Structures are given as structure tokens and as C-alpha cells.
Backbone as a printed PyTorch tensor [residue, N CA C, xyz], in Angstrom:
tensor([[[-19.1880,  37.8250,  12.0240],
         [-20.0810,  37.2360,  11.0510],
         [-20.3300,  35.7820,  11.4110]],

        [[-21.5450,  35.3710,  11.3180],
         [-21.9300,  34.0140,  11.6730],
         [-22.2930,  33.2480,  10.4020]],

        [[-21.7320,  32.0670,  10.2430],
         [-22.0450,  31.2330,   9.0760],
         [-23.2790,  30.4060,   9.4100]],

        [[-24.2590,  30.4460,   8.5250],
         [-25.4960,  29.7150,   8.8000],
         [-25.2860,  28.2180,   8.5930]],

        [[-26.1040,  27.4430,   9.3030],
         [-26.0070,  25.9890,   9.1680],
         [-26.3960,  25.5500,   7.7590]],

        [[-27.2950,  26.2640,   7.1060],
         [-27.6740,  25.8870,   5.7430],
         [-26.5170,  26.1410,   4.7740]],

        [[-25.7480,  27.2110,   4.9930],
         [-24.5840,  27.4810,   4.1490],
         [-23.5530,  26.3690,   4.3230]],

        [[-23.3090,  25.9720,   5.5810],
         [-22.3360,  24.9200,   5.8580],
         [-22.7980,  23.5820,   5.2790]],

        [[-24.0950,  23.2920,   5.3690],
         [-24.6260,  22.0520,   4.7880],
         [-24.4300,  22.0470,   3.2730]],

        [[-24.6460,  23.1920,   2.6330],
         [-24.4410,  23.2960,   1.1880],
         [-22.9660,  23.1280,   0.8360]],

        [[-22.0860,  23.7150,   1.6290],
         [-20.6480,  23.5820,   1.3880],
         [-20.2170,  22.1220,   1.5240]],

        [[-20.7770,  21.4100,   2.5020],
         [-20.4460,  19.9890,   2.6800],
         [-20.9750,  19.1640,   1.5110]],

        [[-22.1700,  19.4830,   1.0430],
         [-22.7330,  18.7780,  -0.1190],
         [-21.8840,  19.0410,  -1.3620]],

        [[-21.4310,  20.2850,  -1.5320],
         [-20.5730,  20.6170,  -2.6670],
         [-19.2450,  19.8620,  -2.5980]],

        [[-18.6590,  19.7770,  -1.4050],
         [-17.4030,  19.0460,  -1.2420],
         [-17.6110,  17.5740,  -1.5850]],

        [[-18.7330,  17.0060,  -1.1510],
         [-19.0090,  15.5910,  -1.4330],
         [-19.2190,  15.3460,  -2.9200]],

        [[-19.7730,  16.3230,  -3.6430],
         [-19.9550,  16.1770,  -5.0930],
         [-18.6260,  15.9710,  -5.8120]],

        [[-17.5510,  16.5040,  -5.2540],
         [-16.2260,  16.3330,  -5.8550],
         [-15.6000,  14.9820,  -5.5230]],

        [[-16.2070,  14.2480,  -4.6180],
         [-15.6860,  12.9320,  -4.2380],
         [-16.2440,  11.8890,  -5.2020]],

        [[-15.6470,  11.8210,  -6.3720],
         [-16.1530,  10.9350,  -7.4240],
         [-15.4760,   9.5700,  -7.4220]],

        [[-14.4230,   9.4030,  -6.6030],
         [-13.7910,   8.0900,  -6.4670],
         [-14.6100,   7.2600,  -5.4850]],

        [[-14.3880,   5.9590,  -5.5350],
         [-14.9910,   5.0510,  -4.5540],
         [-13.8760,   4.2410,  -3.9420]],

        [[-14.0600,   3.8960,  -2.6680],
         [-13.0080,   3.1620,  -1.9720],
         [-13.5970,   2.2510,  -0.9050]],

        [[-12.7300,   1.3880,  -0.4190],
         [-13.0360,   0.5410,   0.7340],
         [-11.9310,   0.7910,   1.7520]],

        [[-12.3100,   1.0120,   3.0090],
         [-11.3530,   1.1960,   4.0900],
         [-11.4360,  -0.0300,   4.9870]],

        [[-10.2770,  -0.6400,   5.2480],
         [-10.2270,  -1.8290,   6.0970],
         [ -9.1710,  -1.6540,   7.1830]],

        [[ -9.2740,  -2.5090,   8.1870],
         [ -8.2300,  -2.6050,   9.2200],
         [ -8.0650,  -4.0680,   9.5600]],

        [[ -6.9050,  -4.4390,  10.0770],
         [ -6.7200,  -5.8500,  10.4450],
         [ -7.7820,  -6.2910,  11.4390]],

        [[ -8.3130,  -7.4810,  11.1940],
         [ -9.3090,  -8.0420,  12.1030],
         [ -8.6410,  -8.8570,  13.1910]],

        [[ -9.4490,  -9.5940,  13.8870],
         [ -8.9430, -10.4390,  14.9550],
         [ -8.1580, -11.6000,  14.3620]],

        [[ -7.0520, -11.9420,  14.9770],
         [ -6.2170, -13.0380,  14.4970],
         [ -6.7310, -14.3510,  15.0780]],

        [[ -6.9280, -15.3260,  14.1960],
         [ -7.3630, -16.6600,  14.6200],
         [ -6.4020, -17.6840,  14.0220]],

        [[ -6.3050, -18.8230,  14.6510],
         [ -5.4340, -19.8820,  14.1560],
         [ -6.2260, -20.8040,  13.2450]],

        [[ -5.6840, -21.0180,  12.0410],
         [ -6.3140, -21.9360,  11.0870],
         [ -6.1480, -23.3540,  11.6310]],

        [[ -7.2600, -24.0700,  11.8780],
         [ -7.1620, -25.4000,  12.4910],
         [ -6.4530, -26.4230,  11.5860]],

        [[ -6.4810, -26.2150,  10.2730],
         [ -5.8440, -27.1660,   9.3600],
         [ -4.3330, -26.9570,   9.2530]],

        [[ -3.9100, -25.7060,   9.2310],
         [ -2.4850, -25.4250,   9.0290],
         [ -1.7700, -25.0430,  10.3200]],

        [[ -2.5240, -24.6030,  11.3240],
         [ -1.9110, -24.1440,  12.5640],
         [ -1.3190, -22.7490,  12.4460]],

        [[ -1.5080, -22.1110,  11.2940],
         [ -0.9560, -20.7810,  11.0730],
         [ -1.9690, -19.7080,  11.4540]],

        [[ -1.4600, -18.5750,  11.9180],
         [ -2.3840, -17.4910,  12.2490],
         [ -2.9830, -16.8960,  10.9760]],

        [[ -4.2320, -16.5150,  11.0670],
         [ -4.9250, -15.8790,   9.9430],
         [ -5.5580, -14.5950,  10.4700]],

        [[ -5.0370, -13.4910,  10.0020],
         [ -5.5890, -12.2040,  10.4110],
         [ -6.4700, -11.7040,   9.2810]],

        [[ -7.7420, -11.7120,   9.5100],
         [ -8.6770, -11.2250,   8.5060],
         [ -8.6900,  -9.7070,   8.4970]],

        [[ -9.5760,  -9.1480,   7.6960],
         [ -9.7260,  -7.6990,   7.6790],
         [-11.1650,  -7.3500,   8.0000]],

        [[-11.3090,  -6.2130,   8.6320],
         [-12.6290,  -5.6940,   8.9850],
         [-12.8900,  -4.4850,   8.0970]],

        [[-14.0330,  -4.4990,   7.3830],
         [-14.3930,  -3.3460,   6.5690],
         [-14.9240,  -2.2500,   7.4800]],

        [[-14.3200,  -1.0600,   7.3580],
         [-14.6820,   0.0750,   8.1900],
         [-15.5880,   1.0370,   7.4330]],

        [[-15.3410,   1.1790,   6.1200],
         [-16.0880,   2.1360,   5.3110],
         [-16.0380,   1.6890,   3.8670]],

        [[-17.1200,   1.9210,   3.1460],
         [-17.1440,   1.7110,   1.7030],
         [-18.0050,   2.8190,   1.1200]],

        [[-17.4430,   3.5580,   0.1720],
         [-18.2230,   4.6420,  -0.4120],
         [-17.3560,   5.6590,  -1.1200]],

        [[-17.8660,   6.8830,  -1.1280],
         [-17.2270,   7.9800,  -1.8670],
         [-15.9590,   8.4570,  -1.1790]],

        [[-15.0180,   8.9220,  -2.0270],
         [-13.7960,   9.5290,  -1.5110],
         [-13.1460,  10.3400,  -2.6250]],

        [[-12.0830,  11.0310,  -2.2680],
         [-11.3050,  11.7830,  -3.2480],
         [ -9.8530,  11.7360,  -2.8140]],

        [[ -8.9680,  11.4100,  -3.7540],
         [ -7.5360,  11.4380,  -3.4830],
         [ -7.0340,  12.8130,  -3.9020]],

        [[ -6.2410,  13.4330,  -3.0550],
         [ -5.8100,  14.8110,  -3.2780],
         [ -4.3290,  14.9400,  -2.9470]],

        [[ -3.6130,  15.7030,  -3.7420],
         [ -2.2330,  16.0440,  -3.4150],
         [ -2.1220,  17.5530,  -3.2920]],

        [[ -1.0970,  17.9850,  -2.5910],
         [ -0.7750,  19.3990,  -2.5560],
         [  0.7100,  19.5150,  -2.2640]],

        [[  1.2630,  20.6320,  -2.5740],
         [  2.6650,  20.8480,  -2.2670],
         [  3.4960,  21.0450,  -3.4990]],

        [[  4.6030,  20.3250,  -3.5370],
         [  5.5650,  20.4870,  -4.6010],
         [  6.6430,  21.4750,  -4.2060]],

        [[  6.6980,  21.7840,  -2.9250],
         [  7.6940,  22.7240,  -2.4320],
         [  9.0690,  22.0780,  -2.4230]],

        [[ 10.0650,  22.8260,  -2.7690],
         [ 11.4280,  22.3220,  -2.6970],
         [ 11.8290,  22.2080,  -1.2360]],

        [[ 12.4460,  21.1110,  -0.8990],
         [ 12.8440,  20.8750,   0.4760],
         [ 14.2720,  20.3610,   0.4930]],

        [[ 15.0930,  20.8890,   1.4010],
         [ 16.4480,  20.3830,   1.5050],
         [ 16.4210,  18.9780,   2.0770]],

        [[ 17.3950,  18.1850,   1.6830],
         [ 17.5250,  16.8230,   2.1970],
         [ 17.9170,  16.8720,   3.6720]],

        [[ 18.0200,  15.7240,   4.2830],
         [ 18.3680,  15.6310,   5.6940],
         [ 19.6420,  16.4090,   5.9940]],

        [[ 19.6000,  17.1800,   7.0500],
         [ 20.7390,  18.0200,   7.4110],
         [ 21.9870,  17.1720,   7.5820]],

        [[ 23.0740,  17.6390,   6.9730],
         [ 24.3450,  16.9400,   7.1040],
         [ 24.5400,  15.8200,   6.0960]],

        [[ 23.5630,  15.5670,   5.2440],
         [ 23.7050,  14.4860,   4.2760],
         [ 24.5670,  14.9340,   3.1020]],

        [[ 25.1080,  13.9660,   2.3750],
         [ 25.9140,  14.2790,   1.1940],
         [ 25.0870,  15.0390,   0.1710]],

        [[ 23.7900,  14.6520,   0.0130],
         [ 22.9150,  15.3330,  -0.9460],
         [ 22.7610,  16.8010,  -0.5720]],

        [[ 22.6080,  17.0850,   0.7150],
         [ 22.4700,  18.4810,   1.1350],
         [ 23.7650,  19.2440,   0.8870]],

        [[ 24.9040,  18.6130,   1.1510],
         [ 26.1920,  19.2700,   0.9360],
         [ 26.3830,  19.6560,  -0.5250]],

        [[ 25.7310,  18.9230,  -1.4350],
         [ 25.8140,  19.2350,  -2.8570],
         [ 24.7000,  20.1900,  -3.2790]],

        [[ 23.8780,  20.6300,  -2.3290],
         [ 22.8170,  21.5810,  -2.6280],
         [ 21.5710,  20.9590,  -3.2240]],

        [[ 21.3830,  19.6640,  -3.0280],
         [ 20.2320,  18.9810,  -3.6030],
         [ 18.9410,  19.3570,  -2.8850]],

        [[ 17.8770,  19.4700,  -3.6430],
         [ 16.5460,  19.6640,  -3.0790],
         [ 15.6230,  18.6300,  -3.7050]],

        [[ 14.5440,  18.3490,  -3.0350],
         [ 13.5700,  17.4010,  -3.5780],
         [ 12.1810,  18.0070,  -3.4490]],

        [[ 11.2770,  17.5330,  -4.2950],
         [  9.8970,  17.9930,  -4.2020],
         [  9.1920,  17.2210,  -3.0970]],

        [[  8.4400,  17.9360,  -2.3020],
         [  7.7090,  17.3200,  -1.2010],
         [  6.2220,  17.4990,  -1.4750]],

        [[  5.5150,  16.3970,  -1.6160],
         [  4.0720,  16.4320,  -1.8690],
         [  3.3520,  15.8440,  -0.6790]],

        [[  2.2810,  16.4920,  -0.2800],
         [  1.4120,  15.9300,   0.7500],
         [  0.3020,  15.1800,   0.0510]],

        [[ -0.0910,  14.0740,   0.6080],
         [ -1.1100,  13.2210,   0.0210],
         [ -2.2420,  13.0710,   1.0240]],

        [[ -3.4710,  13.2280,   0.5250],
         [ -4.6670,  13.1770,   1.3740],
         [ -5.7280,  12.2930,   0.7350]],

        [[ -6.5970,  11.7510,   1.5650],
         [ -7.8390,  11.1550,   1.0910],
         [ -8.9570,  11.8700,   1.8330]],

        [[ -9.9530,  12.3430,   1.0690],
         [-11.1120,  13.0330,   1.6400],
         [-12.3030,  12.0720,   1.6270]],

        [[-13.0750,  12.0970,   2.6920],
         [-14.3100,  11.3180,   2.8220],
         [-15.4400,  12.2990,   3.1170]],

        [[-16.6900,  11.8790,   2.9230],
         [-17.8020,  12.7660,   3.2700],
         [-17.7310,  13.2090,   4.7320]],

        [[-18.1630,  14.4360,   4.9740],
         [-18.1840,  14.9770,   6.3250],
         [-18.9460,  14.0250,   7.2510]],

        [[-18.3700,  13.7860,   8.4190],
         [-19.0370,  12.9480,   9.4080],
         [-18.8180,  11.4580,   9.2280]],

        [[-17.9490,  11.0450,   8.3080],
         [-17.6890,   9.6060,   8.1370],
         [-17.1400,   9.0630,   9.4490]],

        [[-17.8430,   8.0890,  10.0420],
         [-17.4420,   7.6000,  11.3710],
         [-16.4540,   6.4350,  11.2920]],

        [[-15.7520,   6.2160,  12.4100],
         [-15.0080,   4.9850,  12.6100],
         [-13.6200,   4.8910,  11.9960]],

        [[-13.1460,   5.9220,  11.3210],
         [-11.8180,   5.8430,  10.7160],
         [-10.7540,   6.0210,  11.7900]],

        [[ -9.6350,   5.2750,  11.6260],
         [ -8.5370,   5.3600,  12.5930],
         [ -7.2030,   5.3800,  11.8630]],

        [[ -6.2120,   5.9750,  12.4920],
         [ -4.8580,   5.9180,  11.9570],
         [ -4.4790,   4.4480,  11.8040]],

        [[ -3.8530,   4.1170,  10.6770],
         [ -3.4550,   2.7400,  10.4010],
         [ -4.4120,   2.0030,   9.4830]],

        [[ -5.6600,   2.4910,   9.3630],
         [ -6.6050,   1.8660,   8.4260],
         [ -6.0680,   2.0150,   7.0090]],

        [[ -6.4660,   1.0910,   6.1290],
         [ -5.9850,   1.0970,   4.7490],
         [ -7.1430,   1.4090,   3.8070]],

        [[ -6.9090,   2.3860,   2.9300],
         [ -7.8850,   2.7970,   1.9200],
         [ -7.4600,   2.1740,   0.5910]],

        [[ -8.3630,   1.4650,  -0.0600],
         [ -8.0980,   0.9720,  -1.4110],
         [ -9.0810,   1.6330,  -2.3620]],

        [[ -8.5570,   2.3080,  -3.3800],
         [ -9.4060,   2.9640,  -4.3620],
         [ -9.9560,   1.8960,  -5.3000]],

        [[-11.2790,   1.8060,  -5.3910],
         [-11.9110,   0.7750,  -6.2210],
         [-12.4390,   1.3180,  -7.5360]],

        [[-12.7620,   2.6100,  -7.5860],
         [-13.2170,   3.2630,  -8.8230],
         [-12.6880,   4.6820,  -8.8270]],

        [[-12.3050,   5.1580, -10.0150],
         [-11.8350,   6.5310, -10.1290],
         [-11.8820,   6.9670, -11.5830]],

        [[-12.1130,   8.2700, -11.7950],
         [-12.0160,   8.8370, -13.1350],
         [-10.5630,   8.7820, -13.6110]],

        [[ -9.6240,   8.6800, -12.6830],
         [ -8.2090,   8.5370, -12.9980],
         [ -7.8450,   7.0660, -12.8700]],

        [[ -7.6950,   6.3490, -13.9880],
         [ -7.4310,   4.9090, -13.9230],
         [ -6.1400,   4.5620, -13.1830]],

        [[ -5.2280,   5.5040, -13.0590],
         [ -3.9800,   5.2390, -12.3350],
         [ -4.1860,   5.1210, -10.8280]],

        [[ -5.3370,   5.5720, -10.3400],
         [ -5.6220,   5.4780,  -8.9010],
         [ -6.2890,   4.1610,  -8.5170]],

        [[ -6.9590,   3.5070,  -9.4610],
         [ -7.6960,   2.2770,  -9.1500],
         [ -6.7150,   1.1960,  -8.6840]],

        [[ -7.0270,   0.6290,  -7.5190],
         [ -6.1810,  -0.4090,  -6.9400],
         [ -5.0940,   0.1260,  -6.0160]],

        [[ -4.8770,   1.4330,  -6.0170],
         [ -3.8600,   2.0100,  -5.1300],
         [ -4.3420,   1.9200,  -3.6950]],

        [[ -3.3810,   1.7380,  -2.7990],
         [ -3.6840,   1.5950,  -1.3760],
         [ -2.9300,   2.6660,  -0.5940]],

        [[ -3.6500,   3.2820,   0.3460],
         [ -3.0930,   4.3440,   1.1690],
         [ -3.3930,   4.0450,   2.6380]],

        [[ -2.4110,   4.2940,   3.4910],
         [ -2.6040,   4.0910,   4.9340],
         [ -2.9400,   5.4290,   5.5780]],

        [[ -4.0300,   5.4590,   6.3600],
         [ -4.4070,   6.6750,   7.0730],
         [ -3.3520,   6.9850,   8.1350]],

        [[ -2.8630,   8.2240,   8.1410],
         [ -1.8320,   8.6270,   9.0840],
         [ -2.4250,   9.4690,  10.2020]],

        [[ -3.0950,  10.5600,   9.8410],
         [ -3.6780,  11.4260,  10.8580],
         [ -4.8090,  12.2420,  10.2430]],

        [[ -5.8360,  12.5260,  11.0420],
         [ -6.9270,  13.3390,  10.5200],
         [ -6.4680,  14.7710,  10.3130]],

        [[ -7.0940,  15.4160,   9.3470],
         [ -6.7350,  16.7880,   9.0510],
         [ -7.9960,  17.6510,   8.9840]],

        [[ -9.0470,  17.2470,   9.6830],
         [-10.3160,  17.9660,   9.5820],
         [-10.7500,  18.6200,  10.8840]],

        [[ -9.8340,  18.7820,  11.8010],
         [-10.2050,  19.4180,  13.0630],
         [-10.2620,  20.9190,  12.8720]],

        [[-11.3740,  21.3910,  12.3540],
         [-11.5690,  22.8230,  12.1990],
         [-13.0440,  23.1420,  12.3440]],

        [[-13.3450,  24.3620,  12.6170],
         [-14.7060,  24.7820,  12.9120],
         [-15.6630,  24.5350,  11.7550]],

        [[-15.2730,  24.9130,  10.5520],
         [-16.1730,  24.8220,   9.4070],
         [-15.7360,  23.7320,   8.4400]],

        [[-15.4860,  22.5350,   8.9620],
         [-15.0480,  21.4150,   8.1230],
         [-16.1490,  21.0400,   7.1290]],

        [[-15.7430,  20.7970,   5.8930],
         [-16.7020,  20.3760,   4.8600],
         [-16.4610,  18.9460,   4.4150]],

        [[-15.3970,  18.3150,   4.9260],
         [-15.0890,  16.9310,   4.5820],
         [-14.2870,  16.3260,   5.7240]],

        [[-14.1960,  15.0260,   5.7110],
         [-13.3650,  14.2920,   6.6550],
         [-12.0550,  14.0100,   5.9080]],

        [[-11.0340,  14.7890,   6.1850],
         [ -9.7730,  14.7020,   5.4440],
         [ -8.7040,  13.9940,   6.2790]],

        [[ -7.9470,  13.1200,   5.6140],
         [ -6.8830,  12.3820,   6.2800],
         [ -5.5790,  12.5320,   5.5240]],

        [[ -4.4950,  12.7660,   6.2570],
         [ -3.1630,  12.6430,   5.6800],
         [ -2.9190,  11.1480,   5.4920]],

        [[ -2.3490,  10.7840,   4.3520],
         [ -2.1130,   9.3700,   4.0680],
         [ -0.7000,   9.1680,   3.5110]],

        [[ -0.2510,   7.9200,   3.5480],
         [  0.9930,   7.4850,   2.9230],
         [  0.6370,   6.3220,   2.0120]],

        [[  1.3540,   6.2270,   0.9190],
         [  1.1590,   5.0810,   0.0100],
         [  1.4620,   3.8220,   0.7950]],

        [[  0.5910,   2.8270,   0.7000],
         [  0.7660,   1.5590,   1.4140],
         [  1.4840,   0.5830,   0.4810]],

        [[  2.5190,  -0.0190,   0.9720],
         [  3.2650,  -0.9380,   0.1140],
         [  2.7550,  -2.3550,   0.1660]]])
């Protein structure tokens, strides 16, 4: 069975409709020395600004590190995967870039920062540009 390009375009548009958050993605810029203080100043370069969606999945019980005291007591912890989705074809994103959520229907997400870890959209019928992320401290 062959998926038509119009079906895939519609699926990508539908995925983007769910991206109701807005964010800015930045990366460290070139480091320059402040002539007044002599201190280095690393600015930031804006890579992307626009729609996104923060997504979690998982909740699977996972044993602690092998051989740890917690494991010896039978402890398990919940493991959640965290993702940020961008519109299909969003260019220029790299591991290490920082996503800051600027608007969201969930007020707890506004101002949160996530570091891009690795892309998760390498598939034939991708409908979004998905990235595994970690909370940025």
C-alpha cells in the first residue's frame, strides 16, 4: 500500500494543529570579550521561534542502578520520556540547543527550558520534527 503525498501533508497539518505552545530555541553564540570589564560574553543565537508541543510518555517502572542499595531493597522508579515536537521540516535544530516555552495552555510549562538531546523523527512517514529533551537547569 502506498501512502499518498496529500494524505501525508494532511497528517502533518493535523500534527501541527496540536502544537499550541510557542517557544524560542537558542544556542550559545560566539564568545566576545567585553572591552569594559575584560570578561567573556557569550551571547545567544536564536535558531527557531514558533509553534511547538511538549509531550511526555512512559511511566514504566524501572529498577534502580544494578547493585545499588535501592535495588537491593527492591525499589523501582517511574521513568518518563520527555519530548518537544516542532512542525515537520523545522530546519537548523541541533543537539544542545535550548527550548524555552513562551506560551502554553498549561501555565506550568511557560518559562520552562529544555535541552535538545537527540532527534526522534527519522522515519519514513514523519508528521513532526520530534526531539528527545532533558529539563535544562
